Coordinates of C-alpha atoms in Angstrom, one line a residue:
M1 CA 61.3 63.5 98.6
F2 CA 64.1 63.4 96.1
R3 CA 67.5 64.3 97.5
P4 CA 70.5 64.8 95.1
P5 CA 73.5 62.8 96.1
L6 CA 75.8 64.6 98.5
S7 CA 78.8 63.8 96.3
R8 CA 77.1 65.5 93.4
L9 CA 76.5 68.6 95.5
C10 CA 80.1 68.7 96.8
F11 CA 81.4 68.2 93.3
T12 CA 79.3 71.1 92.0
L13 CA 80.5 73.4 94.8
C14 CA 84.1 72.4 94.3
L15 CA 83.7 73.1 90.6
L16 CA 82.2 76.5 91.2
I17 CA 84.9 77.5 93.7
G18 CA 87.7 76.0 91.7
C19 CA 86.7 77.9 88.6
A20 CA 86.9 81.1 90.5
A21 CA 90.2 80.3 92.2
P22 CA 92.6 83.3 92.3
A23 CA 95.8 83.4 90.3
Y24 CA 98.3 85.8 92.0
A25 CA 98.0 88.1 94.9
F26 CA 98.3 91.9 95.1
D27 CA 99.3 93.9 98.1
L28 CA 97.9 97.1 99.6
I29 CA 100.4 99.4 97.7
Q30 CA 99.5 97.8 94.4
A31 CA 95.8 98.4 95.3
F32 CA 96.6 102.1 95.9
E33 CA 98.2 102.3 92.4
A34 CA 95.4 100.5 90.7
A35 CA 92.8 102.7 92.4
Q36 CA 94.5 105.9 91.2
Q37 CA 94.3 104.6 87.6
H38 CA 90.8 103.1 87.9
S39 CA 88.8 105.6 90.0
A40 CA 86.5 107.9 87.9
E41 CA 86.2 110.3 90.8
Y42 CA 89.9 110.7 91.1
A43 CA 90.2 111.2 87.3
A44 CA 87.5 113.9 87.6
A45 CA 89.5 115.6 90.4
Q46 CA 92.6 115.6 88.2
Y47 CA 90.7 117.2 85.3
G48 CA 89.4 119.7 87.8
Y49 CA 92.9 120.5 89.0
Q50 CA 94.0 121.1 85.4
A51 CA 91.2 123.5 84.9
E52 CA 91.8 125.4 88.1
I53 CA 95.5 125.9 87.6
E54 CA 94.7 127.9 84.4
Q55 CA 93.6 130.7 86.6
K56 CA 97.2 131.6 87.1
A57 CA 97.9 132.1 83.4
Q58 CA 94.6 134.0 83.0
A59 CA 95.5 136.4 85.8
R60 CA 99.0 136.9 84.5
A61 CA 97.9 137.7 80.9
P62 CA 96.7 141.3 81.5
L63 CA 100.2 142.2 82.9
L64 CA 101.9 141.1 79.7
P65 CA 102.1 143.2 76.5
Q66 CA 98.8 143.3 74.5
I67 CA 99.4 143.3 70.8
S68 CA 96.7 143.5 68.1
A69 CA 96.6 144.2 64.3
N70 CA 93.8 145.4 62.0
A71 CA 93.2 145.8 58.3
L72 CA 90.7 148.1 56.4
Y73 CA 89.2 148.1 53.0
Q74 CA 86.3 150.4 52.2
R75 CA 84.6 151.2 48.8
Q76 CA 82.0 153.9 48.6
P77 CA 79.5 153.4 45.8
A78 CA 79.8 155.7 42.9
S79 CA 77.8 158.9 43.1
L80 CA 77.2 161.7 40.6
S81 CA 80.4 163.4 41.5
S82 CA 83.0 161.0 42.9
N83 CA 84.0 157.4 43.8
T84 CA 86.1 156.6 46.9
V85 CA 88.2 153.6 47.8
S86 CA 90.1 153.3 51.1
H87 CA 92.4 150.5 52.4
G88 CA 95.1 150.1 55.0
W89 CA 96.5 148.3 58.0
G90 CA 97.7 149.0 61.5
I91 CA 99.2 147.5 64.6
Q92 CA 98.8 148.5 68.2
A93 CA 100.6 147.4 71.4
S94 CA 100.0 148.3 75.1
Q95 CA 101.8 147.5 78.3
V96 CA 100.6 148.1 81.8
L97 CA 103.2 149.9 83.8
F98 CA 101.3 150.3 87.1
D99 CA 98.1 148.7 88.2
R100 CA 97.7 147.5 91.8
S101 CA 94.4 145.8 91.1
L102 CA 95.9 143.6 88.3
W103 CA 98.9 142.6 90.4
A104 CA 96.6 141.6 93.2
Q105 CA 94.5 139.5 90.8
Y106 CA 97.7 137.8 89.6
R107 CA 98.6 136.8 93.2
Q108 CA 95.1 135.5 93.6
G109 CA 95.5 133.4 90.5
R110 CA 98.7 131.8 91.8
Q111 CA 97.0 131.1 95.1
A112 CA 94.1 129.5 93.3
A113 CA 96.6 127.1 91.6
Q114 CA 98.1 126.2 95.0
Q115 CA 94.7 125.6 96.5
A116 CA 93.8 123.4 93.5
A117 CA 96.9 121.2 94.2
A118 CA 95.9 120.8 97.9
K119 CA 92.4 119.9 96.8
L120 CA 93.7 117.2 94.5
Q121 CA 95.9 115.8 97.2
R122 CA 92.9 115.6 99.6
S123 CA 90.9 113.8 96.9
G124 CA 93.8 111.3 96.5
D125 CA 94.2 110.7 100.2
D126 CA 90.5 110.1 100.6
L127 CA 90.7 107.5 97.8
L128 CA 93.7 105.8 99.3
F129 CA 92.1 105.6 102.7
Q130 CA 88.9 104.1 101.2
V131 CA 91.0 101.5 99.5
A132 CA 92.8 100.7 102.9
Q133 CA 89.4 100.4 104.6
A134 CA 88.1 98.0 102.0
Y135 CA 91.4 96.0 101.9
C136 CA 91.4 95.5 105.7
E137 CA 87.7 94.7 105.7
V138 CA 88.2 91.9 103.2
L139 CA 91.1 90.5 105.2
Q140 CA 89.2 90.7 108.5
Q141 CA 86.1 89.0 107.1
Q142 CA 88.3 86.3 105.5
D143 CA 90.0 85.6 108.8
T144 CA 86.7 85.7 110.6
W145 CA 85.3 83.2 108.1
A146 CA 88.2 80.9 108.6
A147 CA 87.9 81.0 112.4
I148 CA 84.1 80.3 112.2
R149 CA 84.8 77.3 109.9
Q150 CA 87.2 75.9 112.5
E151 CA 84.7 76.6 115.3
K152 CA 81.9 74.9 113.3
A153 CA 84.1 71.9 112.7
A154 CA 84.8 71.7 116.4
Y155 CA 81.1 71.8 117.2
F156 CA 80.5 69.1 114.6
R157 CA 83.0 66.8 116.2
Q158 CA 81.3 67.4 119.6
M159 CA 78.0 66.5 118.0
Q160 CA 79.4 63.3 116.8
Q161 CA 80.9 62.5 120.2
A162 CA 77.6 63.3 121.9
R163 CA 75.6 61.1 119.5
A164 CA 78.1 58.3 119.9
A165 CA 77.9 58.6 123.7
F166 CA 74.1 58.8 123.5
E167 CA 73.9 55.6 121.5
K168 CA 76.0 53.9 124.1
G169 CA 73.8 55.3 126.9
A170 CA 76.6 57.5 128.3
A171 CA 75.0 60.9 127.4
T172 CA 71.5 62.4 127.2
R173 CA 69.6 64.0 124.4
V174 CA 70.4 67.4 126.0
D175 CA 74.1 66.9 125.2
I176 CA 73.3 66.4 121.5
E177 CA 71.0 69.5 121.4
E178 CA 73.6 71.7 123.2
A179 CA 76.2 70.7 120.6
R180 CA 73.8 71.3 117.8
A181 CA 72.9 74.7 119.2
G182 CA 76.5 75.7 119.2
Y183 CA 76.8 74.4 115.6
D184 CA 73.7 76.3 114.5
A185 CA 75.0 79.5 116.1
A186 CA 78.3 79.1 114.2
L187 CA 76.4 78.5 111.0
A188 CA 74.4 81.7 111.5
K189 CA 77.6 83.6 112.1
E190 CA 79.1 82.1 109.0
I191 CA 76.2 83.2 106.8
T192 CA 76.5 86.7 108.1
T193 CA 80.3 86.7 107.6
V194 CA 80.1 85.4 104.1
S195 CA 77.6 88.2 103.2
R196 CA 79.9 90.8 104.7
L197 CA 82.9 89.3 102.8
E198 CA 81.1 89.5 99.5
L199 CA 80.2 93.1 100.2
A200 CA 83.7 94.0 101.1
R201 CA 85.1 92.3 98.0
S202 CA 82.7 94.1 95.8
T203 CA 83.7 97.4 97.4
L204 CA 87.4 96.7 96.8
D205 CA 86.7 95.6 93.2
N206 CA 84.8 98.8 92.5
L207 CA 87.6 101.0 94.0
T208 CA 90.6 99.3 92.3
G209 CA 89.3 97.4 89.3
L210 CA 91.2 94.3 90.5
D211 CA 90.0 90.9 91.5
S212 CA 89.7 91.1 95.3
R213 CA 90.0 87.3 95.6
Q214 CA 93.7 87.7 94.7
I215 CA 94.3 89.8 97.8
E216 CA 97.5 89.3 99.7
P217 CA 97.2 88.8 103.5
L218 CA 99.3 90.6 106.0
R219 CA 102.5 89.0 107.2
P220 CA 101.9 86.8 110.3
G221 CA 103.4 87.7 113.6
E222 CA 103.5 90.9 115.6
L223 CA 102.7 94.2 113.9
P224 CA 105.3 97.0 114.0
D225 CA 105.3 99.8 116.6
W226 CA 104.3 102.8 114.5
L227 CA 103.8 105.1 117.5
Q228 CA 107.4 105.6 118.6
Q229 CA 107.0 109.3 117.8
K230 CA 104.9 111.4 120.1
E231 CA 101.7 113.1 119.2
N232 CA 103.4 116.4 118.6
Y233 CA 105.4 114.9 115.8
W234 CA 102.1 114.0 114.0
Q235 CA 100.6 117.4 114.7
D236 CA 103.7 119.1 113.1
L237 CA 103.3 116.9 110.1
A238 CA 99.7 117.8 109.8
E239 CA 100.5 121.5 110.0
R240 CA 102.9 121.2 107.1
H241 CA 101.2 118.5 104.9
N242 CA 97.5 118.1 105.7
P243 CA 95.7 119.0 102.4
Q244 CA 92.5 120.2 104.0
W245 CA 94.5 122.7 106.2
I246 CA 96.6 123.8 103.3
E247 CA 93.6 124.3 101.1
Q248 CA 91.9 126.5 103.6
R249 CA 95.1 128.6 104.1
W250 CA 95.2 129.3 100.4
A251 CA 91.5 130.1 100.4
W252 CA 92.2 132.7 103.1
Q253 CA 95.1 134.1 101.0
Q254 CA 92.9 134.4 98.0
A255 CA 90.3 136.3 100.0
R256 CA 93.0 138.7 101.1
S257 CA 94.3 139.2 97.6
S258 CA 90.7 139.8 96.4
R259 CA 90.4 142.6 99.0
E260 CA 93.7 144.1 97.9
A261 CA 92.5 144.0 94.3
A262 CA 89.3 145.9 95.3
Q263 CA 91.4 148.5 97.1
G264 CA 93.8 148.8 94.2
S265 CA 90.9 150.0 92.0
R266 CA 91.3 153.4 93.8
W267 CA 94.9 153.8 92.7
P268 CA 95.9 155.4 89.4
R269 CA 96.7 153.2 86.4
L270 CA 99.6 153.9 84.1
T271 CA 99.7 152.3 80.6
L272 CA 102.1 152.7 77.7
N273 CA 100.5 152.5 74.3
G274 CA 102.2 152.4 70.9
G275 CA 101.1 151.8 67.3
Y276 CA 101.8 152.1 63.6
Q277 CA 99.4 152.5 60.7
D278 CA 99.5 152.8 56.9
H279 CA 96.3 154.0 55.1
H280 CA 95.6 154.7 51.4
N281 CA 92.6 156.7 50.1
T282 CA 91.7 157.1 46.4
Q283 CA 89.0 159.5 45.2
S284 CA 87.9 159.7 41.6
Y285 CA 86.2 162.8 40.1
G286 CA 85.2 162.0 36.6
R287 CA 88.4 161.1 34.9
A288 CA 90.7 162.6 37.5
D289 CA 92.0 160.5 40.5
Q290 CA 93.5 161.8 43.7
H291 CA 95.6 159.5 45.9
Y292 CA 96.2 160.1 49.6
R293 CA 98.4 158.1 51.9
S294 CA 98.9 158.4 55.7
K295 CA 101.4 156.3 57.6
G296 CA 103.4 156.6 60.8
G297 CA 103.7 155.5 64.4
S298 CA 102.7 156.8 67.8
V299 CA 103.7 156.3 71.4
T300 CA 101.3 157.3 74.2
L301 CA 101.7 157.3 78.0
Q302 CA 98.3 157.1 79.5
L303 CA 97.4 157.8 83.1
N304 CA 93.9 157.0 84.4
L305 CA 92.8 158.3 87.8
P306 CA 89.5 157.0 89.1
L307 CA 87.5 159.8 90.8
Y308 CA 83.9 158.5 91.3
D309 CA 82.1 155.3 90.3
G310 CA 78.9 155.6 92.2
G311 CA 80.2 153.8 95.3
Q312 CA 80.9 150.5 93.5
T313 CA 84.6 150.4 94.7
N314 CA 83.7 151.1 98.3
S315 CA 81.0 148.4 98.2
R316 CA 83.5 145.8 96.7
I317 CA 86.0 146.7 99.4
R318 CA 83.4 146.0 102.2
E319 CA 82.4 142.8 100.5
T320 CA 85.9 141.4 100.1
T321 CA 86.9 142.5 103.6
A322 CA 84.0 140.5 105.0
R323 CA 84.9 137.5 102.9
E324 CA 88.5 137.7 104.1
L325 CA 87.3 137.6 107.7
Q326 CA 85.0 134.7 106.9
Q327 CA 87.9 132.7 105.4
H328 CA 90.1 133.5 108.4
E329 CA 87.5 132.1 110.8
L330 CA 87.1 129.0 108.6
L331 CA 90.8 128.6 108.7
T332 CA 90.7 128.6 112.5
A333 CA 87.9 126.1 112.5
T334 CA 89.8 123.9 110.0
E335 CA 92.9 124.0 112.2
R336 CA 91.0 122.9 115.2
Q337 CA 89.3 120.2 113.3
V338 CA 92.5 118.8 111.8
R339 CA 94.3 118.8 115.2
Q340 CA 91.4 117.0 116.8
A341 CA 91.3 114.4 113.9
V342 CA 95.1 113.8 114.3
R343 CA 94.7 113.4 118.1
Q344 CA 91.8 111.1 117.7
A345 CA 93.6 108.9 115.1
Y346 CA 96.7 108.8 117.4
L347 CA 94.7 107.8 120.4
D348 CA 92.8 105.3 118.4
A349 CA 96.0 103.6 117.2
Y350 CA 97.4 103.8 120.7
G351 CA 94.3 102.1 122.1
H352 CA 94.4 99.4 119.4
Q353 CA 98.0 98.6 120.4
Y354 CA 97.0 97.8 124.0
R355 CA 93.8 96.0 122.7
I356 CA 96.0 93.7 120.7
L357 CA 98.1 92.8 123.8
A358 CA 94.9 92.3 125.9
Q359 CA 93.3 90.1 123.2
Q360 CA 96.4 88.0 122.8
R361 CA 96.4 87.3 126.6
L362 CA 92.7 86.6 126.5
L363 CA 93.1 84.2 123.6
E364 CA 95.9 82.3 125.4
S365 CA 93.8 82.1 128.6
N366 CA 90.7 80.9 126.7
R367 CA 92.7 78.3 124.9
A368 CA 94.2 77.0 128.1
K369 CA 90.7 77.0 129.6
L370 CA 89.4 75.0 126.7
E371 CA 92.2 72.4 127.0
S372 CA 91.5 72.1 130.7
T373 CA 87.8 71.8 130.2
R374 CA 88.3 69.0 127.6
L375 CA 90.6 67.2 130.1
G376 CA 88.0 67.7 132.8
R377 CA 85.3 66.3 130.6
Q378 CA 87.3 63.2 129.9
V379 CA 87.6 62.5 133.6
G380 CA 84.0 63.5 134.3
V381 CA 84.4 66.7 136.2
R382 CA 83.2 69.0 133.3
S383 CA 80.1 68.8 131.2
L384 CA 79.7 69.1 127.4
L385 CA 78.0 72.5 127.9
E386 CA 81.0 73.8 129.7
E387 CA 83.2 72.6 126.9
L388 CA 81.0 74.3 124.4
Q389 CA 81.1 77.5 126.3
A390 CA 84.9 77.3 126.5
Q391 CA 85.0 76.6 122.7
Q392 CA 82.8 79.6 122.0
A393 CA 85.0 81.9 124.3
A394 CA 88.2 80.8 122.5
A395 CA 86.6 81.4 119.0
D396 CA 85.3 84.8 120.1
A397 CA 88.7 85.8 121.4
E398 CA 90.4 84.8 118.2
Q399 CA 88.0 86.9 116.1
Q400 CA 88.4 89.8 118.5
L401 CA 92.2 89.6 118.1
A402 CA 91.9 89.7 114.3
Q403 CA 89.6 92.8 114.6
A404 CA 92.1 94.5 116.9
R405 CA 95.0 93.8 114.5
Y406 CA 93.2 95.2 111.5
G407 CA 91.8 98.1 113.6
Y408 CA 95.4 99.0 114.5
V409 CA 96.5 99.0 110.8
L410 CA 93.5 101.1 109.8
A411 CA 94.0 103.5 112.7
Y412 CA 97.6 104.0 111.6
M413 CA 96.4 104.6 108.0
R414 CA 94.0 107.2 109.3
L415 CA 96.8 108.8 111.2
L416 CA 98.9 109.0 108.0
K417 CA 95.9 110.5 106.2
E418 CA 95.2 113.1 108.7
S419 CA 98.9 114.0 108.8
G420 CA 98.9 114.4 105.0
V421 CA 101.6 111.8 104.3
L422 CA 99.6 108.8 103.2
G423 CA 100.4 109.4 99.6
E424 CA 104.1 109.7 100.0
A425 CA 106.1 107.0 98.2
A426 CA 108.5 106.5 101.1
R427 CA 105.6 105.9 103.6
Q428 CA 104.0 103.4 101.2
Q429 CA 107.2 101.5 100.7
Q430 CA 107.7 101.4 104.4
L431 CA 104.2 99.9 104.8
R432 CA 105.0 97.3 102.2
R433 CA 108.1 96.2 104.0
E434 CA 106.4 96.1 107.4
L435 CA 103.0 94.6 106.5
F436 CA 103.8 92.1 103.8
A437 CA 106.3 89.3 103.6
G438 CA 107.7 90.7 100.3
N439 CA 106.3 91.3 96.9
P440 CA 106.7 88.1 94.9
K441 CA 105.3 88.2 91.4
A442 CA 103.6 84.8 91.9
R443 CA 101.8 84.4 95.2
R444 CA 98.7 82.4 95.8
A445 CA 95.9 83.8 97.7
S446 CA 95.5 81.9 101.0
T447 CA 91.7 82.1 101.4
P448 CA 88.8 80.5 99.6
A449 CA 88.1 82.4 96.4
N450 CA 84.4 82.8 96.6
P451 CA 81.7 81.8 99.1
A452 CA 79.1 79.5 97.6
I453 CA 76.0 81.3 98.9
P454 CA 75.2 82.9 95.5
A455 CA 75.7 79.6 93.7
T456 CA 72.5 77.9 94.8
Q457 CA 70.9 78.4 91.4
H458 CA 73.4 75.9 90.0
L459 CA 72.3 73.1 92.3
P460 CA 69.7 70.5 91.2
R461 CA 66.2 71.2 92.5
Q462 CA 64.2 68.7 94.5
A463 CA 60.6 67.7 94.0
D464 CA 59.3 70.5 96.3
G465 CA 61.2 73.1 94.4
T466 CA 64.0 73.6 96.9
T467 CA 67.7 73.1 96.2
G468 CA 68.5 71.1 99.3
V469 CA 71.0 73.6 100.5
F470 CA 69.2 74.6 103.6
S471 CA 66.8 72.2 105.4
T472 CA 64.3 73.0 108.1
S473 CA 64.7 69.7 109.9
T474 CA 66.2 69.9 113.4
D475 CA 66.0 66.3 114.4
A476 CA 69.6 65.5 113.7
P477 CA 72.8 67.3 113.0
P478 CA 73.7 67.7 109.3
P479 CA 76.3 65.2 108.1
L480 CA 79.3 67.1 106.8
A481 CA 82.6 66.2 105.2
N482 CA 85.5 64.7 107.2
E483 CA 85.8 66.0 110.7
S484 CA 89.4 67.2 110.4
A485 CA 88.5 69.8 107.9
A486 CA 88.4 73.5 108.9
G487 CA 84.6 73.5 108.2
E488 CA 82.4 73.1 105.2
D489 CA 80.8 75.7 102.9
I490 CA 77.4 76.6 104.2
S491 CA 75.8 75.7 100.9
S492 CA 76.8 72.0 101.3
L493 CA 74.5 71.4 104.3
Q494 CA 71.9 68.7 104.2
T495 CA 69.9 67.3 107.1
D496 CA 69.4 63.7 108.0
K497 CA 65.9 62.9 109.5
Q498 CA 67.0 59.7 111.3
P499 CA 68.6 60.8 114.6
S500 CA 69.1 57.3 116.0
R501 CA 70.9 56.0 112.9
P502 CA 74.4 54.8 113.8
A503 CA 77.1 57.2 112.8
A504 CA 79.0 54.5 110.8
Q505 CA 76.0 53.9 108.6
R506 CA 75.3 57.5 107.6
R507 CA 76.3 58.6 104.1
R508 CA 79.0 61.3 104.1
P509 CA 79.8 63.6 101.2
T510 CA 83.1 63.0 99.5
N511 CA 86.0 65.0 100.9
R512 CA 86.1 68.3 99.1
R513 CA 89.9 68.3 99.4

């Protein structure tokens, strides 16, 4: 079977990854700003806000003076006796002096504009939180991938040691297979992680329009203590700033104004009307013409008192009263929902704080156990299987610590969102100072740009139609690049079918670095 040279495969993979290498990094706040400019959903919400705030102007218009003008020209066809031509113009104005229904509708229009602002804020906060989720997911998967690559490299070194000991007669075949099982498990985890990383990057790309391979990692070290304030502090913030709560409060106010408008229909309406007109009329009788002109102004004070409308007003009052009660109950439900969401976010962040501490201690313990197991194996009191188990435990603890760190950041983001302050510029600048090591204009991304799973179509095909990326042979461990690397890309694997071949005689791919 034809096998392409490993150096050629590695060169192809390095070329593919190098062509997609990131230029400069962007942080979370820059991702927020880009998402607000890129998101079509948020743009639609902004246009919806602009449309809804016009209700205020439309409700105010009937309370302002209403002015109109008209012009007239009329010519009556000639008859046996006369011919008539009329023309003129006029202007009218009216001003509402008292109308409780119109004033209630005006208040309703102002409240609709306030509700629209809260609705827009809620849409913006949802977008920012989605960006934060995608951002943290990308970083978490990148860290997980890096940890798995280190784990895989460690298993590879153990495979080499086991094979060398086997060739010298100091180990059994079981030792080789145990090391290979750990390597294969790490490889399976790497495949899953790379797929998740690509999905997370795609999500962040769609949200922001930026290249997620240029993402800036969080500052190393301990995360800040964001929970110095008690839960009541966040509950008070939510009561004042949570957009969902504010939106429902304005919905209740609108329902109350609608009821007042319906009740105002029972009250008298007082209107001041004024006008001026100038009309000309010419009648022709044979050869004699008669001209008439009428001009002048008028002022009228009109009072309308509704007496009976078939029960329509009473029906509207009952309807609007029921809707007001409905909105009040929805307000109560929203208040409970928001308070519960704030409490859940606070407890979640609080729990992640202690989880980080626990995972740090667990990682230190597992690393110490791994070192002890390695020393014990060197003196013959520990087996290779025990070392593999210790290696797996240390790798799992490291990945769990990364998950706890990003979970804490995301829980704090949710707490800010539920409190209604995620979009505040001061909060965002505080996040930038605490999470990132600064905002340099030129910062290289610290993780591989693009996993090479999708790049298999660029590899030369073998005689059986396969690319040589994944092989089904399990007789021997795959020969990888140098052992000190943090792990190889999963698409550079190739299997050697000669298990007893000395390690020094095996071909190795050129060092990707």
